[in-house]
Each structure stands twice: as structure tokens, then as C-alpha cells.
């Protein structure tokens, strides 16, 4: 998918899609659509298949726009980078997205039965946790994604778990404020965290999803290709070994702040982790080298050059496909195969 020349709402790119199936079984993407001024909306686009392979899209309009005050700042606005998990026990598609409001990027939830009509649950609230000696609500946050079924919580009881990526440097927002790390942490690079909500609370009242607690660090940067920061990609999928998480890693020289035009010397690649099904905060294995990295012209040249940013996985006729942002300008698709060593 590329920006349509007759669509002003796509003037600055189409990228980083979520995905799901409408009630009639048709596969759709929900791309981030960026208009002039870097204002983002979430669209709906049916995936066109040829021989079972995704080859294009047919646009179906916009399903979420920055209509709420907490999604609009004085100099910015946006509902960005949606991730969608269909949760069978709830009978709902659950969208996590970045609301770019007055205090920068914050996380929010919305739910839908059909991918077309969405009900906002509101911004996420992270309960204070004494052992961290910090309030996660103070920090910008991105790359949130929900597991598709309850997992064991820290107390062993079923819980809905969400991965996310808080950012500890507040200097972009308040001059001189700098980095504030949770207790016990010495590495200030953004990494992947998990927070939980008891399953019984959510199943009694869906709005309980926004009240997250029991925050745990999952992973930090470990390899050269992810030396600056890492973040979760599509919703984890259950495989024989545990939960498969595709994640992105960033290397290079990262400019301060959140100005895309300043990020000209970075490289976004994608790798994978296996998370323990009994404790999803525990990494059982991870890729030492990227599985996907910028190679094509569309991946190497765009709003932010040298970016592959996976955000959705879908299975079509027994084959898994990863949909991903290309240089913050286009959407690509890659086939994901399992390789069995001899």
C-alpha cells in the first residue's frame, strides 16, 4: 500500500498497519494514514489476494481520527500505530494505539466487533508500583500490544497482559528534566515491558483493561542491530515453544525528541523472541541477527529512511504473512516461514 495521490489524508504516508478479519471473514488492514502537518488517522483497507498472496488493498475509509481532546495537542494531533488483537474470550477486536496529545505520545485502548465501529475505552492508566519508585503515567509510551488470551499473572491467576515501551527521557518535554529511571534500573534505553489486568475483572467490565498493574521488564537491547532501543511488533502468536514475539530494533545515531525529520541516521530492523508461556516476562530465546532489515528502495528511502517496522501478522491459506511499515511512507508484506534445522 502506498499513498494515493488523490487522498489528502495520505499526503505524508501510509504505514504501520494493524490487521483483522471482518465478520464475513475478509482480511483487512488498519493502516496509519498521515496527512499534512503529521496528523494521523486510522483507516480501513481490505486486503486483495492473488493466489492466496496479499498483493494490494481496497480502501474502505477512516475508522478512527483524533477527535478527543487527549488525542490533540496545540501543535500536534494523532491516533497512531494501531495494533489489533482479536480476543476470542471477549468476542472483540482490541486496538492499542498511540494518542499523540498535549503531553506527547500516550497509550489508549479501543474495541470493536466488526473493525468498522470503534468504542474508545480511554487512555491507559498504570497503577503505582512501590518497588519501581516511579509513576509510569509520567512517561511517553509506545508499541503496546495485547496477548490474545489470558496468561498467568504474577500471582499465578489468569490475566490479560500487554506489552509496551515506556521512554524515560523527559528532556524533550521539559528542558533540563532529563532521564528518570525506575528503581533498580541502570540502562536508560527504551525496552519492552509487560503489565497485567486480572482476567475476571476484564470479563466483567471491558473498561478494566485500561487499569494496568504489576509492571515487569521483559527485555532490553542486547545485540548490535538493536543497540539503541527495542519495541514490540504484532500481537504475540502461540507456537510450540511459547509465545512468538516479532520485535523491532534500532541502531545508528538517534536524534533527541520525536521529530521524524531528525531521525536520518538510524536503522530499524526486525527480529524475534520466544516468551515463556508460564511467565511472559521471561525471554526463552531471541534472534542474534535481524530476520528482516531495510533492503528495497521503499524501505531505504522515505519519511524516515532505512525502516522496516512490523505491526501485524496474519495467516492466509496456512501461510503466515507479516505486514510492516516501510520508511514511514508505505506498507509492505513479507512471508514468515518456520525453518526446521536438520
Short mmCIF file of C-alpha atoms in Angstrom, two decimals:
data_model
loop_
_atom_site.label_atom_id
_atom_site.label_comp_id
_atom_site.label_asym_id
_atom_site.label_seq_id
_atom_site.Cartn_x
_atom_site.Cartn_y
_atom_site.Cartn_z
CA UNK A 1 0.00 0.00 0.00
CA UNK A 2 1.29 3.44 -0.97
CA UNK A 3 -0.18 6.93 -0.51
CA UNK A 4 -2.94 7.64 -3.03
CA UNK A 5 -2.23 10.87 -4.94
CA UNK A 6 -5.90 11.92 -4.68
CA UNK A 7 -6.14 11.33 -0.92
CA UNK A 8 -5.09 14.42 1.12
CA UNK A 9 -5.29 12.30 4.26
CA UNK A 10 -2.38 10.21 2.96
CA UNK A 11 -0.17 13.08 1.84
CA UNK A 12 2.65 12.20 4.25
CA UNK A 13 2.41 8.41 4.13
CA UNK A 14 0.55 5.19 4.85
CA UNK A 15 2.33 2.95 7.32
CA UNK A 16 2.41 0.64 10.36
CA UNK A 17 -0.92 -1.18 9.95
CA UNK A 18 -2.94 -3.28 12.33
CA UNK A 19 -4.98 -6.14 10.88
CA UNK A 20 -8.06 -8.27 11.42
CA UNK A 21 -11.00 -10.06 9.81
CA UNK A 22 -14.45 -8.53 9.44
CA UNK A 23 -17.40 -10.75 10.46
CA UNK A 24 -17.70 -12.05 6.88
CA UNK A 25 -14.14 -13.40 7.09
CA UNK A 26 -12.43 -10.86 4.84
CA UNK A 27 -8.90 -9.80 5.81
CA UNK A 28 -8.35 -6.08 6.38
CA UNK A 29 -5.51 -3.78 7.31
CA UNK A 30 -6.00 -0.75 9.53
CA UNK A 31 -3.16 1.50 8.39
CA UNK A 32 -1.93 4.70 9.92
CA UNK A 33 -2.78 7.45 7.43
CA UNK A 34 -0.73 10.65 7.73
CA UNK A 35 -1.98 13.97 6.34
CA UNK A 36 -0.13 17.26 6.00
CA UNK A 37 1.21 18.50 9.31
CA UNK A 38 1.86 14.95 10.54
CA UNK A 39 -1.74 14.39 11.65
CA UNK A 40 -2.50 10.67 11.81
CA UNK A 41 -5.76 8.73 11.45
CA UNK A 42 -6.53 5.02 11.33
CA UNK A 43 -8.01 3.74 8.07
CA UNK A 44 -9.62 0.50 6.94
CA UNK A 45 -8.47 -1.29 3.79
CA UNK A 46 -9.49 -4.73 2.53
CA UNK A 47 -6.54 -6.90 1.52
CA UNK A 48 -6.56 -8.06 -2.09
CA UNK A 49 -5.29 -11.61 -2.54
CA UNK A 50 -3.91 -13.25 -5.66
CA UNK A 51 -3.33 -16.97 -5.39
CA UNK A 52 -3.53 -16.62 -1.61
CA UNK A 53 -0.80 -13.95 -1.55
CA UNK A 54 -1.52 -10.35 -0.37
CA UNK A 55 -0.86 -8.06 -3.34
CA UNK A 56 -2.77 -4.84 -2.61
CA UNK A 57 -5.68 -3.16 -0.83
CA UNK A 58 -9.06 -1.58 -1.49
CA UNK A 59 -9.68 1.44 0.73
CA UNK A 60 -12.77 1.46 2.97
CA UNK A 61 -12.37 4.85 4.67
CA UNK A 62 -11.27 6.15 8.08
CA UNK A 63 -12.36 4.42 11.31
CA UNK A 64 -10.55 6.45 13.97
CA UNK A 65 -9.47 10.10 13.99
CA UNK A 66 -8.03 12.38 16.70
CA UNK A 67 -11.45 13.60 17.83
CA UNK A 68 -10.86 13.60 21.59
CA UNK A 69 -9.03 16.36 23.44
CA UNK A 70 -6.43 13.95 24.80
CA UNK A 71 -5.59 12.95 21.20
CA UNK A 72 -4.88 16.54 20.12
CA UNK A 73 -2.14 18.90 21.24
CA UNK A 74 -1.66 22.55 20.38
CA UNK A 75 0.98 21.76 17.77
CA UNK A 76 0.22 18.11 17.01
CA UNK A 77 -2.59 15.59 16.83
CA UNK A 78 -2.90 11.94 16.00
CA UNK A 79 -4.09 8.42 16.58
CA UNK A 80 -1.04 6.46 15.55
CA UNK A 81 0.45 2.99 15.04
CA UNK A 82 -2.55 0.80 15.91
CA UNK A 83 -2.05 -2.83 16.90
CA UNK A 84 -5.10 -5.09 16.97
CA UNK A 85 -5.62 -8.36 18.80
CA UNK A 86 -8.78 -10.40 18.38
CA UNK A 87 -9.60 -11.86 21.80
CA UNK A 88 -11.99 -14.82 21.40
CA UNK A 89 -12.99 -14.87 25.08
CA UNK A 90 -14.18 -11.28 24.78
CA UNK A 91 -15.55 -11.60 21.25
CA UNK A 92 -13.83 -8.31 20.45
CA UNK A 93 -11.04 -6.81 18.44
CA UNK A 94 -8.90 -4.84 20.91
CA UNK A 95 -6.89 -1.96 19.50
CA UNK A 96 -3.95 -0.41 21.28
CA UNK A 97 -2.86 2.88 19.76
CA UNK A 98 -0.74 5.95 20.42
CA UNK A 99 -2.75 9.08 21.20
CA UNK A 100 -0.46 11.99 20.35
CA UNK A 101 -1.95 14.64 22.60
CA UNK A 102 -0.84 17.66 24.66
CA UNK A 103 1.84 15.70 26.54
CA UNK A 104 3.15 13.72 23.58
CA UNK A 105 2.67 10.02 22.81
CA UNK A 106 0.41 8.19 25.28
CA UNK A 107 -1.30 4.81 25.01
CA UNK A 108 -5.02 4.17 24.65
CA UNK A 109 -7.48 1.32 24.05
CA UNK A 110 -10.44 0.95 21.71
CA UNK A 111 -12.64 -2.09 20.98
CA UNK A 112 -14.78 -3.22 18.05
CA UNK A 113 -16.92 -6.15 16.95
CA UNK A 114 -16.54 -5.51 13.22
CA UNK A 115 -13.36 -3.38 12.66
CA UNK A 116 -15.53 -0.52 11.37
CA UNK A 117 -17.08 0.95 14.51
CA UNK A 118 -14.76 1.53 17.44
CA UNK A 119 -15.52 2.35 21.06
CA UNK A 120 -12.78 4.17 22.90
CA UNK A 121 -12.02 2.86 26.37
CA UNK A 122 -9.76 5.85 27.03
CA UNK A 123 -6.11 6.41 27.90
CA UNK A 124 -4.30 3.66 29.77
CA UNK A 125 -3.60 4.11 33.46
CA UNK A 126 -0.61 2.39 35.05
CA UNK A 127 -1.04 1.70 38.76
CA UNK A 128 1.70 2.96 41.05
CA UNK A 129 4.13 0.20 41.98
CA UNK A 130 6.19 0.83 45.09
CA UNK A 131 9.20 -1.29 44.14
CA UNK A 132 9.71 0.76 40.95
CA UNK A 133 9.66 4.07 42.86
CA UNK A 134 8.13 5.81 39.85
CA UNK A 135 4.82 6.58 38.17
CA UNK A 136 4.67 5.11 34.65
CA UNK A 137 1.93 7.60 33.76
CA UNK A 138 4.56 10.37 33.72
CA UNK A 139 6.33 8.93 30.70
CA UNK A 140 5.66 8.82 26.96
CA UNK A 141 4.85 5.28 25.84
CA UNK A 142 4.51 3.41 22.54
CA UNK A 143 4.47 -0.05 20.93
CA UNK A 144 1.66 -1.52 23.02
CA UNK A 145 0.14 -4.87 22.08
CA UNK A 146 -2.22 -7.25 23.90
CA UNK A 147 -1.86 -11.02 24.15
CA UNK A 148 -4.85 -12.79 22.53
CA UNK A 149 -5.76 -14.86 25.59
CA UNK A 150 -5.23 -14.71 29.35
CA UNK A 151 -1.80 -15.76 30.59
CA UNK A 152 -0.59 -16.48 34.14
CA UNK A 153 -0.23 -13.21 36.01
CA UNK A 154 2.43 -12.56 38.65
CA UNK A 155 0.10 -14.15 41.22
CA UNK A 156 -0.45 -17.20 39.00
CA UNK A 157 -4.06 -16.29 38.22
CA UNK A 158 -5.28 -15.68 34.63
CA UNK A 159 -4.64 -12.14 33.45
CA UNK A 160 -4.70 -10.14 30.26
CA UNK A 161 -1.15 -8.99 29.55
CA UNK A 162 0.01 -6.04 27.48
CA UNK A 163 3.50 -5.34 26.19
CA UNK A 164 4.55 -1.69 25.94
CA UNK A 165 7.60 0.56 25.76
CA UNK A 166 7.93 3.47 28.19
CA UNK A 167 10.53 6.15 27.40
CA UNK A 168 12.43 7.55 30.38
CA UNK A 169 13.89 10.78 28.95
CA UNK A 170 11.60 13.72 29.75
CA UNK A 171 14.06 16.30 28.42
CA UNK A 172 12.13 16.55 25.12
CA UNK A 173 9.12 17.83 27.08
CA UNK A 174 10.70 19.85 29.87
CA UNK A 175 14.12 21.41 29.31
CA UNK A 176 16.70 20.05 31.71
CA UNK A 177 14.46 17.35 33.18
CA UNK A 178 16.44 14.51 31.64
CA UNK A 179 16.17 10.79 32.37
CA UNK A 180 14.22 9.31 35.29
CA UNK A 181 14.75 5.56 35.67
CA UNK A 182 12.70 3.16 37.78
CA UNK A 183 14.39 1.83 40.90
CA UNK A 184 16.99 -0.82 40.16
CA UNK A 185 17.45 0.13 36.50
CA UNK A 186 20.73 1.49 35.12
CA UNK A 187 20.09 1.15 31.37
CA UNK A 188 18.14 4.14 30.10
CA UNK A 189 17.45 2.70 26.63
CA UNK A 190 13.74 2.08 25.98
CA UNK A 191 12.84 -1.61 26.19
CA UNK A 192 9.85 -3.94 26.30
CA UNK A 193 7.73 -4.09 29.47
CA UNK A 194 4.61 -6.06 30.36
CA UNK A 195 1.66 -5.05 32.55
CA UNK A 196 -1.37 -7.08 33.59
CA UNK A 197 -5.09 -6.85 34.39
CA UNK A 198 -6.88 -9.80 36.09
CA UNK A 199 -8.98 -11.67 33.53
CA UNK A 200 -12.07 -11.80 35.71
CA UNK A 201 -12.13 -8.01 36.04
CA UNK A 202 -11.93 -7.50 32.28
CA UNK A 203 -14.58 -10.12 31.57
CA UNK A 204 -16.95 -8.40 34.00
CA UNK A 205 -16.21 -4.89 32.70
CA UNK A 206 -14.24 -4.31 29.50
CA UNK A 207 -13.18 -0.84 30.67
CA UNK A 208 -10.99 -2.56 33.30
CA UNK A 209 -8.46 -3.10 30.50
CA UNK A 210 -7.19 0.45 30.91
CA UNK A 211 -6.26 -0.11 34.58
CA UNK A 212 -2.92 -1.88 34.25
CA UNK A 213 -0.77 -3.11 37.13
CA UNK A 214 2.10 -5.46 38.08
CA UNK A 215 4.62 -3.94 35.69
CA UNK A 216 7.64 -6.06 34.72
CA UNK A 217 10.63 -5.52 32.44
CA UNK A 218 10.71 -8.12 29.64
CA UNK A 219 13.75 -7.22 27.52
CA UNK A 220 16.29 -4.53 26.77
CA UNK A 221 18.61 -4.07 23.81
CA UNK A 222 21.13 -6.88 23.61
CA UNK A 223 22.59 -7.11 20.08
CA UNK A 224 24.27 -4.53 17.79
CA UNK A 225 21.29 -4.29 15.40
CA UNK A 226 19.09 -3.17 18.32
CA UNK A 227 21.67 -1.16 20.25
CA UNK A 228 19.55 2.00 20.69
CA UNK A 229 16.15 0.61 21.64
CA UNK A 230 13.65 -2.17 21.02
CA UNK A 231 9.87 -2.39 20.91
CA UNK A 232 7.13 -4.96 20.40
CA UNK A 233 5.65 -5.52 16.95
CA UNK A 234 2.50 -7.53 16.17
CA UNK A 235 0.44 -9.33 18.81
CA UNK A 236 2.34 -12.39 20.06
CA UNK A 237 1.30 -15.69 18.50
CA UNK A 238 1.31 -19.05 20.26
CA UNK A 239 3.80 -21.56 18.90
CA UNK A 240 5.07 -24.89 20.22
CA UNK A 241 7.96 -23.29 22.11
CA UNK A 242 5.97 -20.48 23.76
CA UNK A 243 4.81 -17.05 22.59
CA UNK A 244 6.47 -15.78 19.40
CA UNK A 245 7.01 -12.03 19.51
CA UNK A 246 8.27 -10.19 16.44
CA UNK A 247 10.01 -7.03 17.62
CA UNK A 248 11.87 -4.12 16.08
CA UNK A 249 15.34 -2.93 16.99
CA UNK A 250 17.03 0.37 16.26
CA UNK A 251 20.71 1.03 15.62
CA UNK A 252 22.68 4.08 14.49
CA UNK A 253 22.57 7.63 15.86
CA UNK A 254 19.26 8.69 17.35
CA UNK A 255 18.46 12.41 17.48
CA UNK A 256 16.74 13.72 20.63
CA UNK A 257 12.98 14.29 20.67
CA UNK A 258 10.27 12.92 18.40
CA UNK A 259 10.81 14.85 15.15
CA UNK A 260 10.74 12.27 12.30
CA UNK A 261 12.76 14.57 10.05
CA UNK A 262 15.62 14.44 12.55
CA UNK A 263 15.86 10.64 12.53
CA UNK A 264 18.08 10.38 9.47
CA UNK A 265 20.88 8.18 10.81
CA UNK A 266 19.01 5.25 12.26
CA UNK A 267 18.23 1.77 11.05
CA UNK A 268 15.08 -0.12 12.05
CA UNK A 269 15.21 -3.90 11.66
CA UNK A 270 13.05 -6.76 12.93
CA UNK A 271 13.86 -9.84 14.96
CA UNK A 272 12.03 -12.32 17.17
CA UNK A 273 11.77 -13.55 20.74
CA UNK A 274 10.16 -16.55 22.37
CA UNK A 275 8.42 -15.69 25.66
CA UNK A 276 7.75 -18.26 28.38
CA UNK A 277 4.04 -19.26 28.31
CA UNK A 278 4.08 -19.61 32.11
CA UNK A 279 5.72 -16.21 32.64
CA UNK A 280 5.57 -13.89 29.64
CA UNK A 281 8.05 -11.51 31.26
CA UNK A 282 10.72 -14.19 30.74
CA UNK A 283 12.54 -14.44 27.39
CA UNK A 284 13.44 -18.03 26.46
CA UNK A 285 15.24 -17.21 23.22
CA UNK A 286 15.83 -14.28 20.85
CA UNK A 287 17.40 -13.73 17.46
CA UNK A 288 21.00 -12.53 17.48
CA UNK A 289 20.64 -11.20 13.93
CA UNK A 290 17.66 -9.44 12.34
CA UNK A 291 15.15 -11.50 10.37
CA UNK A 292 14.10 -8.50 8.27
CA UNK A 293 16.10 -5.35 7.54
CA UNK A 294 15.93 -2.45 5.07
CA UNK A 295 16.93 -3.60 1.58
CA UNK A 296 14.42 -2.34 -1.00
CA UNK A 297 14.15 1.22 -2.27
CA UNK A 298 10.84 1.73 -0.42
CA UNK A 299 12.48 0.58 2.83
CA UNK A 300 15.60 2.69 2.42
CA UNK A 301 14.07 5.96 1.22
CA UNK A 302 11.06 7.75 2.72
CA UNK A 303 9.91 9.97 5.57
CA UNK A 304 12.35 8.17 7.88
CA UNK A 305 14.91 6.27 5.76
CA UNK A 306 16.05 2.72 6.50
CA UNK A 307 13.00 1.45 8.35
CA UNK A 308 11.14 -1.87 8.45
CA UNK A 309 8.56 -1.76 11.23
CA UNK A 310 6.40 -4.91 11.62
CA UNK A 311 2.97 -4.37 13.18
CA UNK A 312 0.67 -7.23 12.05
CA UNK A 313 0.77 -10.98 11.37
CA UNK A 314 -1.99 -12.88 9.55
CA UNK A 315 -2.33 -16.43 8.27
CA UNK A 316 -3.62 -16.90 4.72
CA UNK A 317 -4.21 -20.44 3.47
CA UNK A 318 -1.77 -21.87 6.01
CA UNK A 319 0.98 -19.29 5.37
CA UNK A 320 1.86 -16.52 7.80
CA UNK A 321 2.47 -13.01 6.46
CA UNK A 322 3.96 -10.04 8.30
CA UNK A 323 2.71 -6.57 7.35
CA UNK A 324 5.13 -3.76 8.09
CA UNK A 325 5.85 -0.07 7.63
CA UNK A 326 8.45 0.87 5.03
CA UNK A 327 10.45 4.04 5.80
CA UNK A 328 7.34 5.59 7.42
CA UNK A 329 5.84 6.01 3.94
CA UNK A 330 4.50 2.71 2.56
CA UNK A 331 3.27 -0.71 3.72
CA UNK A 332 4.96 -3.95 2.73
CA UNK A 333 4.35 -7.64 3.33
CA UNK A 334 6.81 -10.47 3.98
CA UNK A 335 6.25 -14.20 4.19
CA UNK A 336 7.14 -15.72 7.57
CA UNK A 337 8.30 -19.32 7.33
CA UNK A 338 9.36 -21.70 10.05
CA UNK A 339 12.75 -23.26 9.34
CA UNK A 340 13.43 -26.65 10.88
CA UNK A 341 17.10 -27.40 11.42
CA UNK A 342 18.30 -30.80 10.27
#
